[in-house]
Amino acid sequence: MIYKLIILLSFMTLSLYAAQLDSKIIDADNSTLEALYKQVEMKKQTDSDTLLQKVLIKKLESFDTEYKVNGDVNTTITGEVEYRKLLKNYYLNMQELFVAKASLENTEHTLLLLQENLESSDKVESILTQQLQYAYHKKKLLYSKNKVAGLQKAVDTQKELISSNLMRIKIDKKSLENDLSISYTSEKKLLELITKLKLEKEKFQLLDNLKETNDVIAMIETEQKKLQEVKEKQLAQKFLYFTLYLQQKNEKVFDIQTEIKTILNQMLLSPEFKNSVLNFINSLSSEHMGVLTTITASTNQSIQESITDLLNMLNKTLFSINDVEISFLKLMVAVLIFVFGFYLGGSYKKYIRFVSTKSEVISGSTTILLSNLGYYIIVIIGLFISLNTLGINLSSVALIAGALSVGIGFGLQNIVSNFISGLILMFEKSVKIHDYVELSDTLRGRITDIRMRSTVITTNANIDVIVPNQNFIQNNVVNWTMNDSIKRFDMHFGVAYGADIKQVIQVIEDAVKNSTFSDVYVSKERVTRVLMTGMGDSSVNFTLNVWIKGNEIFNPKRTESRFLILIYEALYEHNITIPFPQLDLHIKKDEESPINV
């Protein structure tokens, strides 16, 4: 009695001193709390603090800090039914354990805040309320600790029961397969129903129908709870498969582990709960399948999971084109296909050229036509495959290309013109590889390559000149080797007035005839001639027409030089004067201005 009076006096004097934690409230029995309740009732004014104090005192009177685990933990396992029940209780207790641990952490945090508020409070009238709140949460903390300890003990016991009965439980595989099939069917139906309900919710939200929207949301939550229950059944069924394969020491047990992990990831569970279940399964695998086998399988699974995670990361959307999501993986594959198209086209080009060198039937121009045409076809096919890999509809690409065709026609007119000209050159064969052509007085040489846009001409100075293909179509082109390798060269020279014309002609013709030039060609139609072409200001002009055969026709300057030297030496030898321009100056005598010389 004296003890209770002391506690009451301490309660009554709380408002007269600085706020401190009072452990006596926590340890008070029900009769003491009842006396405190009556003391609070005696207050004249009734405010929110008074009401809260009454509620807290009643809560403290009825608070039981002891905890008892629901269900029989030490169940005797005689068959599959009891084993299933054990698995279910283990799962439920595990869930409750992690919820209790979270509650324990929250209660500890709340107590710290209450303690700080109590010690810093300067409101005398609220100190008793805060003391009662602290006492309530202190008892709640004790209850949470007892609950965590009880559940942890129950879970440990159930794990031991599972482990000890694992190898002797007989499991009906056919019945298990049927149950799992039913679960999958139920899951599929629930997912379809949830999808439909979500569409309904979206419809009512657009119509601003709040009541129907809330009703559908409630239905979705109900179906999601059912789906969660189905996943729990699947988890238990997969564990039974896990047990069955462990009994058989079948390595499929590791595949089941992966499936269990997948189911756990699909459920609304904390990471700690998932890890705890997986660790327990791994320990069972190590115990019954061997540590080395388990480590090897775990390593393989980790590699597969890493690959899967990498693929998932690469499949994340980077951007969208016409509502088509483009991921990094798609983009990378498309680029690789496009690059491979270039590589394949280049390889095809090399192969055609290699075959043409071994064949006498395939000409150089045919080789270029086949190689270039095939190359571009392969590259274009590679481009289309790349676009298809990205998921881009080729019909939309064609539509865009058609819309841009006018702009492209103007902007890329020269490129398109050169491209078409290249095709004409390849099919028409007016100029071919190795032909010696002359496009202007300063550009002549041998064609070494005909491409889709341009043609490469190698001059006698071994300079490669890239000429747009349209120049061969629009301008005049001299092809020195189109029909045969015999060409006529015209060398122009002059002699002084007074020279014997017939002698000049004879001297030059004899000089050519008696020369050692083996490339001079003479036939009935093609003969060497010297023609008088005019009478200039200071010379009589002649032209030597001589036919040349062979490769020397491709060196016109060198050929002309040889014959001009021959003409000069022949004229010089026969004392025939070669004139040069002269200007006669006539001086008229002026009588008034005599010129002295």
Coordinates of C-alpha atoms in Angstrom, one line a residue:
M1 CA 0.0 0.0 0.0
I2 CA 2.8 2.4 0.9
Y3 CA 4.5 1.5 -2.4
K4 CA 1.4 2.5 -4.4
L5 CA 1.1 5.8 -2.5
I6 CA 4.7 6.6 -3.3
I7 CA 4.0 6.0 -7.0
L8 CA 0.9 8.1 -6.9
L9 CA 2.8 10.9 -5.3
S10 CA 5.5 10.7 -7.9
F11 CA 2.8 11.0 -10.6
M12 CA 1.3 14.0 -9.0
T13 CA 4.6 15.8 -8.7
L14 CA 5.7 15.2 -12.3
S15 CA 4.4 18.6 -13.2
L16 CA 6.5 20.3 -10.5
Y17 CA 10.0 19.1 -11.7
A18 CA 12.0 18.8 -14.9
A19 CA 10.8 16.0 -17.2
Q20 CA 12.7 12.7 -16.7
L21 CA 12.0 9.1 -17.6
D22 CA 10.1 7.4 -14.8
S23 CA 10.5 3.6 -14.9
K24 CA 8.0 3.2 -12.2
I25 CA 5.2 3.7 -14.6
I26 CA 6.5 0.9 -16.8
D27 CA 6.7 -1.5 -13.8
A28 CA 3.4 -0.4 -12.2
D29 CA 0.7 -3.2 -11.7
N30 CA -2.9 -2.9 -12.6
S31 CA -4.1 -1.6 -9.2
T32 CA -1.6 1.2 -9.3
L33 CA -2.6 2.1 -12.9
E34 CA -6.3 2.0 -11.7
A35 CA -5.5 4.4 -8.9
L36 CA -3.7 6.7 -11.4
Y37 CA -6.7 6.5 -13.7
K38 CA -9.0 7.7 -10.9
Q39 CA -6.6 10.5 -10.2
V40 CA -6.8 11.7 -13.8
E41 CA -10.6 11.5 -13.7
M42 CA -10.7 13.9 -10.8
K43 CA -9.4 16.7 -13.0
K44 CA -12.0 19.4 -13.4
Q45 CA -11.2 20.2 -17.1
T46 CA -11.3 17.5 -19.7
D47 CA -9.0 18.1 -22.7
S48 CA -7.4 16.0 -25.3
D49 CA -4.4 15.3 -23.0
T50 CA -6.7 14.0 -20.3
L51 CA -8.6 11.7 -22.8
L52 CA -5.3 10.4 -24.1
Q53 CA -4.0 9.7 -20.6
K54 CA -7.1 7.6 -19.8
V55 CA -6.7 5.6 -23.0
L56 CA -3.0 5.0 -22.4
I57 CA -3.6 3.9 -18.8
K58 CA -6.2 1.4 -20.0
K59 CA -3.9 0.1 -22.7
L60 CA -1.1 -0.4 -20.1
E61 CA -3.5 -2.3 -17.8
S62 CA -4.5 -4.8 -20.6
F63 CA -1.1 -5.0 -22.3
D64 CA 0.4 -8.5 -22.3
T65 CA 4.1 -8.6 -23.3
E66 CA 4.2 -12.4 -23.8
Y67 CA 3.8 -13.9 -27.2
K68 CA 2.7 -17.4 -28.3
V69 CA 3.3 -18.7 -31.8
N70 CA 0.2 -19.7 -33.7
G71 CA -0.1 -23.3 -34.7
D72 CA 1.7 -26.4 -33.5
V73 CA 5.4 -26.0 -34.1
N74 CA 6.5 -29.5 -33.1
T75 CA 4.3 -31.2 -35.6
T76 CA 4.9 -34.9 -36.2
I77 CA 5.6 -35.5 -39.9
T78 CA 4.0 -38.7 -41.1
G79 CA 3.3 -38.0 -44.7
E80 CA 3.0 -35.5 -47.5
V81 CA 0.0 -33.8 -46.0
E82 CA 1.8 -33.0 -42.7
Y83 CA 4.9 -32.0 -44.8
R84 CA 2.8 -29.5 -46.8
K85 CA 1.3 -28.1 -43.6
L86 CA 4.8 -27.7 -42.2
L87 CA 6.0 -25.8 -45.3
K88 CA 3.0 -23.5 -45.1
N89 CA 3.5 -22.8 -41.4
Y90 CA 7.2 -22.2 -42.0
Y91 CA 6.3 -19.7 -44.8
L92 CA 3.8 -17.9 -42.6
N93 CA 6.1 -17.7 -39.6
M94 CA 8.9 -16.4 -41.8
Q95 CA 6.7 -13.7 -43.1
E96 CA 5.5 -12.8 -39.6
L97 CA 9.0 -12.8 -38.3
F98 CA 10.3 -10.2 -40.8
V99 CA 7.2 -8.1 -40.1
A100 CA 7.9 -8.3 -36.4
K101 CA 11.5 -7.3 -36.9
A102 CA 10.4 -4.3 -38.9
S103 CA 7.9 -3.4 -36.1
L104 CA 10.7 -3.8 -33.5
E105 CA 12.9 -1.3 -35.4
N106 CA 10.1 1.2 -35.7
T107 CA 9.3 0.9 -31.9
E108 CA 12.9 1.5 -31.0
H109 CA 13.0 4.5 -33.2
T110 CA 9.8 5.8 -31.7
L111 CA 11.1 5.4 -28.1
L112 CA 14.2 7.4 -29.0
L113 CA 12.0 10.3 -30.3
L114 CA 9.7 10.1 -27.2
Q115 CA 12.7 10.2 -24.9
E116 CA 14.2 13.3 -26.7
N117 CA 10.8 15.0 -26.6
L118 CA 10.3 14.2 -23.0
E119 CA 13.7 15.5 -21.9
S120 CA 13.4 18.7 -23.9
S121 CA 9.7 19.4 -23.1
D122 CA 8.8 22.6 -21.2
K123 CA 5.1 22.0 -21.1
V124 CA 4.3 20.8 -17.6
E125 CA 0.7 19.7 -18.5
S126 CA 1.9 17.2 -21.2
I127 CA 4.7 15.4 -19.2
L128 CA 2.4 12.8 -17.7
T129 CA 1.0 12.1 -21.2
Q130 CA 4.5 11.6 -22.6
Q131 CA 5.5 9.4 -19.7
L132 CA 2.5 7.2 -20.4
Q133 CA 3.3 7.1 -24.1
Y134 CA 6.9 6.1 -23.4
A135 CA 5.7 3.4 -21.0
Y136 CA 3.2 2.1 -23.6
H137 CA 5.9 1.9 -26.3
K138 CA 8.4 0.4 -23.9
K139 CA 5.9 -2.5 -23.2
K140 CA 5.3 -2.7 -27.0
L141 CA 9.1 -3.0 -27.5
L142 CA 9.2 -5.8 -25.0
Y143 CA 6.4 -7.6 -26.7
S144 CA 8.1 -7.2 -30.1
K145 CA 11.3 -8.7 -28.7
N146 CA 9.4 -11.6 -27.3
K147 CA 7.5 -12.0 -30.6
V148 CA 10.8 -12.0 -32.7
A149 CA 12.4 -14.4 -30.3
G150 CA 9.4 -16.8 -30.3
L151 CA 9.0 -16.7 -34.1
Q152 CA 12.7 -17.1 -34.7
K153 CA 12.7 -20.2 -32.4
A154 CA 9.6 -21.5 -34.3
V155 CA 11.3 -21.0 -37.7
D156 CA 14.5 -22.6 -36.5
T157 CA 12.5 -25.6 -35.2
Q158 CA 10.5 -25.9 -38.5
K159 CA 13.7 -25.7 -40.5
E160 CA 15.1 -28.6 -38.5
L161 CA 11.9 -30.5 -39.0
I162 CA 12.1 -29.9 -42.8
S163 CA 15.7 -30.9 -43.0
S164 CA 15.3 -34.1 -40.9
N165 CA 12.2 -35.3 -42.7
L166 CA 13.3 -34.2 -46.2
M167 CA 14.7 -37.6 -47.4
R168 CA 11.9 -39.8 -46.0
I169 CA 8.7 -38.0 -47.2
K170 CA 7.0 -39.8 -50.0
I171 CA 5.7 -37.4 -52.6
D172 CA 3.1 -38.2 -55.3
K173 CA 4.6 -36.7 -58.4
K174 CA 1.5 -37.1 -60.6
S175 CA -0.7 -35.4 -58.0
L176 CA 2.0 -32.6 -57.7
E177 CA 2.1 -32.1 -61.4
N178 CA -1.7 -31.8 -61.5
D179 CA -1.7 -29.3 -58.6
L180 CA 1.0 -27.2 -60.3
S181 CA -0.9 -27.2 -63.6
I182 CA -4.0 -26.0 -61.8
S183 CA -2.0 -23.2 -60.2
Y184 CA -0.6 -22.1 -63.5
T185 CA -4.1 -22.0 -65.0
S186 CA -5.4 -20.0 -62.1
E187 CA -2.5 -17.6 -62.4
K188 CA -3.2 -17.1 -66.1
K189 CA -6.9 -16.4 -65.5
L190 CA -6.2 -14.0 -62.7
L191 CA -3.6 -12.1 -64.7
E192 CA -6.1 -11.8 -67.6
L193 CA -8.8 -10.6 -65.2
I194 CA -6.5 -8.0 -63.5
T195 CA -5.5 -6.7 -67.0
K196 CA -9.2 -6.3 -67.9
L197 CA -9.9 -4.6 -64.6
K198 CA -7.1 -2.2 -65.1
L199 CA -8.5 -1.3 -68.5
E200 CA -11.9 -0.7 -66.9
K201 CA -10.3 1.5 -64.2
E202 CA -8.6 3.6 -66.9
K203 CA -12.0 3.9 -68.7
F204 CA -13.8 5.2 -65.6
Q205 CA -10.9 7.5 -64.8
L206 CA -11.2 9.1 -68.2
L207 CA -15.0 9.5 -67.6
D208 CA -14.2 11.0 -64.1
N209 CA -16.5 8.4 -62.5
L210 CA -15.0 8.3 -59.1
K211 CA -17.4 5.7 -57.6
E212 CA -16.9 3.1 -60.3
T213 CA -13.1 3.8 -60.3
N214 CA -12.9 3.0 -56.6
D215 CA -15.0 -0.1 -57.0
V216 CA -12.7 -1.4 -59.7
I217 CA -9.6 -0.6 -57.6
A218 CA -11.1 -2.6 -54.8
M219 CA -11.7 -5.5 -57.2
I220 CA -8.1 -5.3 -58.5
E221 CA -6.8 -5.4 -54.9
T222 CA -8.9 -8.5 -54.2
E223 CA -7.7 -10.3 -57.3
Q224 CA -4.1 -9.4 -56.6
K225 CA -4.5 -11.0 -53.1
K226 CA -5.8 -14.1 -54.8
L227 CA -2.8 -14.0 -57.2
Q228 CA -0.5 -13.7 -54.2
E229 CA -2.2 -16.8 -52.7
V230 CA -1.7 -18.7 -56.0
K231 CA 2.0 -17.8 -56.0
E232 CA 2.3 -19.0 -52.4
K233 CA 0.8 -22.4 -53.5
Q234 CA 3.3 -22.5 -56.4
L235 CA 6.1 -21.8 -54.0
A236 CA 5.1 -24.7 -51.8
Q237 CA 4.7 -27.0 -54.9
K238 CA 8.1 -26.1 -56.2
F239 CA 9.6 -26.8 -52.8
L240 CA 8.0 -30.3 -53.0
Y241 CA 9.6 -30.7 -56.4
F242 CA 12.9 -29.6 -54.8
T243 CA 12.4 -32.2 -52.1
L244 CA 11.6 -34.9 -54.7
Y245 CA 14.8 -34.2 -56.7
L246 CA 16.9 -34.0 -53.6
Q247 CA 15.7 -37.5 -52.7
Q248 CA 16.7 -38.7 -56.1
K249 CA 19.9 -36.6 -56.1
N250 CA 18.9 -35.3 -59.4
E251 CA 20.7 -32.1 -60.6
K252 CA 17.3 -30.8 -61.7
V253 CA 17.1 -29.6 -58.1
F254 CA 19.2 -26.6 -59.1
D255 CA 16.7 -25.7 -61.9
I256 CA 14.0 -25.8 -59.3
Q257 CA 16.0 -23.5 -57.1
T258 CA 16.1 -21.0 -59.9
E259 CA 12.3 -21.3 -60.4
I260 CA 11.8 -20.8 -56.7
K261 CA 13.9 -17.6 -56.9
T262 CA 11.8 -16.4 -59.8
I263 CA 8.5 -17.0 -57.9
L264 CA 9.9 -15.2 -54.9
N265 CA 10.9 -12.2 -57.0
Q266 CA 7.3 -12.1 -58.4
M267 CA 5.8 -11.9 -54.9
L268 CA 5.5 -8.8 -52.8
L269 CA 8.1 -9.9 -50.2
S270 CA 11.0 -8.1 -48.6
P271 CA 14.5 -8.8 -49.9
E272 CA 15.5 -10.1 -46.4
F273 CA 12.7 -12.7 -46.5
K274 CA 13.7 -13.9 -50.0
N275 CA 17.4 -14.2 -49.1
S276 CA 16.5 -16.1 -46.0
V277 CA 14.5 -18.7 -47.9
L278 CA 17.1 -19.0 -50.6
N279 CA 19.9 -19.4 -48.1
F280 CA 17.9 -22.2 -46.4
I281 CA 17.4 -24.0 -49.8
N282 CA 21.1 -23.6 -50.6
S283 CA 22.0 -25.1 -47.3
L284 CA 19.8 -28.1 -48.0
S285 CA 21.3 -28.5 -51.5
S286 CA 24.9 -28.4 -50.0
E287 CA 23.9 -31.0 -47.4
H288 CA 22.4 -33.5 -49.7
M289 CA 23.9 -32.8 -53.1
G290 CA 27.5 -32.1 -51.9
V291 CA 29.2 -28.8 -51.5
L292 CA 31.2 -29.0 -54.7
T293 CA 28.2 -29.8 -56.9
T294 CA 26.2 -27.0 -55.2
I295 CA 29.0 -24.5 -55.6
T296 CA 29.4 -25.4 -59.3
A297 CA 25.6 -25.2 -59.9
S298 CA 25.4 -21.9 -58.0
T299 CA 28.3 -20.5 -60.1
N300 CA 26.5 -21.5 -63.3
Q301 CA 23.3 -20.0 -62.1
S302 CA 25.1 -16.8 -61.1
I303 CA 26.6 -16.6 -64.6
Q304 CA 23.3 -17.2 -66.2
E305 CA 21.7 -14.5 -64.0
S306 CA 24.4 -12.1 -64.8
I307 CA 23.9 -12.7 -68.5
T308 CA 20.2 -12.3 -68.0
D309 CA 20.7 -9.0 -66.1
L310 CA 23.0 -7.8 -68.8
L311 CA 20.5 -8.6 -71.5
N312 CA 17.8 -6.9 -69.5
M313 CA 20.0 -3.8 -69.1
L314 CA 20.8 -3.8 -72.8
N315 CA 17.1 -4.2 -73.7
K316 CA 16.2 -0.9 -71.9
T317 CA 14.7 1.6 -74.3
L318 CA 17.0 4.4 -75.4
F319 CA 14.6 6.2 -77.7
S320 CA 11.5 5.6 -79.9
I321 CA 10.9 5.9 -83.6
N322 CA 7.3 5.9 -84.7
D323 CA 6.3 4.3 -81.4
V324 CA 8.9 1.6 -82.0
E325 CA 11.2 1.3 -78.9
I326 CA 14.9 1.2 -79.8
S327 CA 17.1 -0.5 -77.2
F328 CA 20.9 -0.5 -77.0
L329 CA 21.0 -4.2 -77.9
K330 CA 18.7 -3.7 -80.9
L331 CA 20.9 -0.8 -82.1
M332 CA 24.1 -2.7 -81.6
V333 CA 22.8 -5.8 -83.5
A334 CA 21.5 -3.6 -86.3
V335 CA 24.9 -1.8 -86.6
L336 CA 26.7 -5.2 -86.6
I337 CA 24.4 -6.5 -89.3
F338 CA 24.9 -3.4 -91.4
V339 CA 28.7 -3.5 -91.0
F340 CA 28.6 -7.2 -91.8
G341 CA 26.8 -6.3 -95.0
F342 CA 29.7 -4.1 -96.0
Y343 CA 32.2 -6.8 -95.1
L344 CA 30.2 -9.4 -97.0
G345 CA 29.9 -7.1 -100.0
G346 CA 33.6 -6.4 -100.0
S347 CA 34.4 -10.2 -99.8
Y348 CA 32.0 -10.8 -102.7
K349 CA 33.8 -8.1 -104.7
K350 CA 37.2 -9.7 -104.0
Y351 CA 35.9 -13.2 -104.9
I352 CA 34.5 -12.0 -108.2
R353 CA 37.7 -10.4 -109.1
F354 CA 39.7 -13.5 -108.1
V355 CA 37.4 -15.7 -110.2
S356 CA 37.8 -13.3 -113.2
T357 CA 41.6 -13.6 -113.1
K358 CA 41.2 -17.4 -113.4
S359 CA 38.7 -17.3 -116.2
E360 CA 39.2 -16.3 -119.8
V361 CA 35.5 -15.9 -120.4
I362 CA 34.8 -13.1 -118.0
S363 CA 36.0 -9.8 -119.3
G364 CA 37.2 -6.9 -117.1
S365 CA 34.1 -4.8 -117.7
T366 CA 31.9 -7.8 -116.8
T367 CA 33.9 -8.3 -113.6
I368 CA 33.4 -4.7 -112.6
L369 CA 29.7 -4.8 -113.4
L370 CA 29.1 -8.0 -111.4
S371 CA 31.3 -7.0 -108.5
N372 CA 29.9 -3.4 -108.0
L373 CA 26.3 -4.4 -108.7
G374 CA 26.5 -7.3 -106.3
Y375 CA 28.3 -5.2 -103.7
Y376 CA 25.6 -2.6 -103.6
I377 CA 22.8 -5.2 -103.6
I378 CA 24.3 -6.9 -100.6
V379 CA 24.8 -3.6 -98.7
I380 CA 21.2 -2.5 -99.4
I381 CA 19.9 -5.9 -98.2
G382 CA 22.0 -5.5 -95.1
L383 CA 20.4 -2.1 -94.5
F384 CA 16.9 -3.5 -94.8
I385 CA 17.7 -6.4 -92.4
S386 CA 19.1 -3.8 -90.0
L387 CA 16.0 -1.7 -90.1
N388 CA 13.8 -4.9 -89.7
T389 CA 15.9 -5.9 -86.7
L390 CA 15.2 -2.5 -85.1
G391 CA 11.5 -3.2 -85.6
I392 CA 11.0 -0.4 -88.0
N393 CA 8.3 -1.0 -90.6
L394 CA 9.8 -1.0 -94.0
S395 CA 6.5 0.3 -95.5
S396 CA 6.8 3.4 -93.4
V397 CA 10.4 3.8 -94.5
A398 CA 9.2 3.6 -98.1
L399 CA 6.6 6.2 -97.4
I400 CA 9.1 8.6 -95.9
A401 CA 11.5 7.9 -98.8
G402 CA 8.8 8.8 -101.3
A403 CA 8.0 12.0 -99.4
L404 CA 11.6 13.0 -99.4
S405 CA 12.3 11.9 -103.0
V406 CA 11.6 15.4 -104.4
G407 CA 14.0 17.0 -101.9
I408 CA 16.6 14.4 -102.5
G409 CA 16.2 14.8 -106.2
F410 CA 17.2 18.4 -106.0
G411 CA 19.7 18.2 -103.2
L412 CA 21.5 15.1 -104.5
Q413 CA 21.0 15.6 -108.2
N414 CA 24.6 15.3 -109.1
I415 CA 25.1 12.1 -106.9
V416 CA 22.0 10.5 -108.5
S417 CA 23.1 11.5 -111.9
N418 CA 26.6 10.0 -111.4
F419 CA 25.0 6.9 -110.0
I420 CA 22.8 6.4 -113.0
S421 CA 25.7 7.2 -115.3
G422 CA 27.7 4.5 -113.6
L423 CA 25.0 2.0 -114.3
I424 CA 24.8 3.1 -118.0
L425 CA 28.6 2.7 -118.4
M426 CA 28.5 -0.7 -116.8
F427 CA 25.7 -2.0 -119.1
E428 CA 26.5 -0.1 -122.2
K429 CA 30.3 -0.9 -122.1
S430 CA 31.2 2.2 -124.1
V431 CA 34.3 2.4 -121.9
K432 CA 35.8 -0.5 -120.1
I433 CA 38.5 -1.3 -117.6
H434 CA 42.0 -1.0 -119.3
D435 CA 40.6 1.3 -122.0
Y436 CA 42.8 4.3 -122.8
V437 CA 40.6 7.4 -123.0
E438 CA 41.1 11.1 -123.5
L439 CA 38.6 13.5 -121.9
S440 CA 40.5 16.7 -122.7
D441 CA 43.8 18.0 -123.9
T442 CA 45.2 17.7 -120.4
L443 CA 43.4 14.5 -119.2
R444 CA 44.1 11.1 -120.8
G445 CA 44.9 7.8 -119.3
R446 CA 43.9 4.2 -118.7
I447 CA 40.6 3.3 -116.9
T448 CA 41.5 1.3 -113.8
D449 CA 38.1 1.1 -112.0
I450 CA 34.5 1.9 -112.8
R451 CA 32.4 2.6 -109.7
M452 CA 28.8 3.5 -109.1
R453 CA 29.5 7.2 -108.7
S454 CA 32.9 7.7 -110.3
T455 CA 35.6 6.3 -112.6
V456 CA 39.3 6.1 -111.9
I457 CA 41.7 7.1 -114.7
T458 CA 45.4 6.5 -114.2
T459 CA 47.5 8.9 -116.4
N460 CA 50.9 8.1 -117.9
A461 CA 52.4 10.0 -115.0
N462 CA 50.8 7.3 -112.7
I463 CA 48.4 9.8 -111.2
D464 CA 44.9 8.5 -110.3
V465 CA 42.2 10.9 -111.4
I466 CA 38.7 10.4 -110.1
V467 CA 36.2 11.5 -112.7
P468 CA 32.4 11.7 -112.1
N469 CA 30.6 9.2 -114.3
Q470 CA 28.3 11.9 -115.8
N471 CA 31.3 13.4 -117.6
F472 CA 31.5 10.2 -119.7
I473 CA 27.8 10.5 -120.6
Q474 CA 27.5 14.3 -121.1
N475 CA 30.9 15.1 -122.7
N476 CA 32.9 13.8 -125.7
V477 CA 35.2 11.0 -124.8
V478 CA 38.0 9.7 -127.0
N479 CA 38.5 6.0 -126.5
W480 CA 41.8 5.0 -128.0
T481 CA 41.3 1.3 -127.5
M482 CA 37.7 0.8 -128.3
N483 CA 38.1 -1.3 -131.4
D484 CA 41.8 -2.2 -131.9
S485 CA 45.3 -1.1 -130.9
I486 CA 46.2 0.7 -134.1
K487 CA 46.1 4.5 -134.2
R488 CA 47.2 7.2 -136.6
F489 CA 49.5 10.0 -135.4
D490 CA 49.7 13.3 -137.2
M491 CA 53.1 15.2 -136.9
H492 CA 53.1 18.7 -138.2
F493 CA 56.3 20.4 -139.6
G494 CA 57.3 23.2 -142.0
V495 CA 60.1 24.0 -144.5
A496 CA 61.3 27.2 -145.9
Y497 CA 59.9 28.7 -149.1
G498 CA 61.9 27.7 -152.1
A499 CA 62.4 24.1 -151.0
D500 CA 61.6 21.3 -153.4
I501 CA 58.2 20.0 -152.3
K502 CA 58.5 16.6 -153.9
Q503 CA 62.0 16.2 -152.4
V504 CA 60.6 17.0 -148.9
I505 CA 57.8 14.5 -149.3
Q506 CA 60.2 11.8 -150.5
V507 CA 62.8 12.5 -147.9
I508 CA 60.3 12.1 -145.0
E509 CA 58.6 9.0 -146.4
D510 CA 62.0 7.3 -147.0
A511 CA 63.1 8.3 -143.4
V512 CA 60.1 6.6 -142.0
K513 CA 60.4 3.6 -144.2
N514 CA 64.1 3.1 -143.3
S515 CA 63.7 3.8 -139.6
T516 CA 64.1 1.1 -137.0
F517 CA 60.7 1.8 -135.5
S518 CA 58.9 -1.6 -135.1
D519 CA 55.6 -0.1 -134.2
V520 CA 55.0 1.5 -137.6
Y521 CA 52.1 -0.2 -139.2
V522 CA 51.5 -0.3 -143.0
S523 CA 48.7 -2.0 -144.9
K524 CA 46.6 -1.4 -148.1
E525 CA 44.2 0.8 -146.2
R526 CA 46.7 2.3 -143.8
V527 CA 49.8 3.8 -145.4
T528 CA 52.3 6.4 -144.3
R529 CA 51.7 9.7 -146.1
V530 CA 53.2 13.2 -146.1
L531 CA 50.7 15.9 -147.0
M532 CA 51.2 19.5 -147.7
T533 CA 48.6 21.3 -145.5
G534 CA 49.2 25.0 -146.2
M535 CA 51.5 27.9 -146.8
G536 CA 52.1 29.9 -143.7
D537 CA 53.6 33.3 -143.1
S538 CA 57.2 31.9 -143.0
S539 CA 56.9 28.3 -144.0
V540 CA 55.4 25.7 -146.2
N541 CA 53.4 23.4 -143.8
F542 CA 53.3 19.6 -144.0
T543 CA 51.7 16.8 -142.0
L544 CA 53.1 13.3 -141.6
N545 CA 50.4 10.6 -141.2
V546 CA 51.8 7.5 -139.7
W547 CA 50.0 4.5 -138.2
I548 CA 51.3 3.1 -134.9
K549 CA 50.4 -0.3 -133.4
G550 CA 50.9 -1.7 -129.9
N551 CA 51.3 -0.1 -126.5
E552 CA 53.1 2.9 -127.9
I553 CA 49.8 4.4 -128.8
F554 CA 49.2 4.9 -125.1
N555 CA 52.3 7.2 -124.9
P556 CA 51.4 9.8 -127.5
K557 CA 53.9 12.5 -126.4
R558 CA 56.8 10.0 -126.5
T559 CA 55.7 8.7 -129.9
E560 CA 55.3 12.2 -131.4
S561 CA 58.8 13.1 -130.0
R562 CA 60.4 10.2 -131.8
F563 CA 58.9 11.1 -135.2
L564 CA 59.6 14.8 -134.8
I565 CA 63.3 14.0 -134.2
L566 CA 63.2 11.7 -137.2
I567 CA 61.8 14.5 -139.4
Y568 CA 64.3 17.1 -138.1
E569 CA 67.3 14.8 -138.7
A570 CA 66.1 13.9 -142.2
L571 CA 65.6 17.5 -143.3
Y572 CA 68.9 18.6 -141.7
E573 CA 70.7 15.7 -143.5
H574 CA 69.3 16.8 -146.9
N575 CA 70.0 20.5 -146.3
I576 CA 66.4 21.4 -146.3
T577 CA 65.9 24.6 -144.4
I578 CA 63.6 24.5 -141.5
P579 CA 62.3 28.1 -141.1
F580 CA 61.5 30.1 -138.1
P581 CA 59.4 33.2 -137.8
Q582 CA 61.1 36.3 -139.2
L583 CA 60.1 39.9 -139.3
D584 CA 61.4 42.2 -142.1
L585 CA 61.9 45.8 -141.0
H586 CA 61.7 48.5 -143.8
I587 CA 63.1 52.0 -143.0
K588 CA 61.9 54.9 -145.0
K589 CA 64.3 57.8 -145.5
D590 CA 63.1 61.2 -144.3
E591 CA 64.9 64.2 -145.9
E592 CA 64.2 66.5 -143.0
S593 CA 65.5 64.0 -140.4
P594 CA 68.6 62.3 -141.8
I595 CA 69.5 59.0 -140.3
N596 CA 73.2 58.5 -139.4
V597 CA 74.3 55.0 -139.3

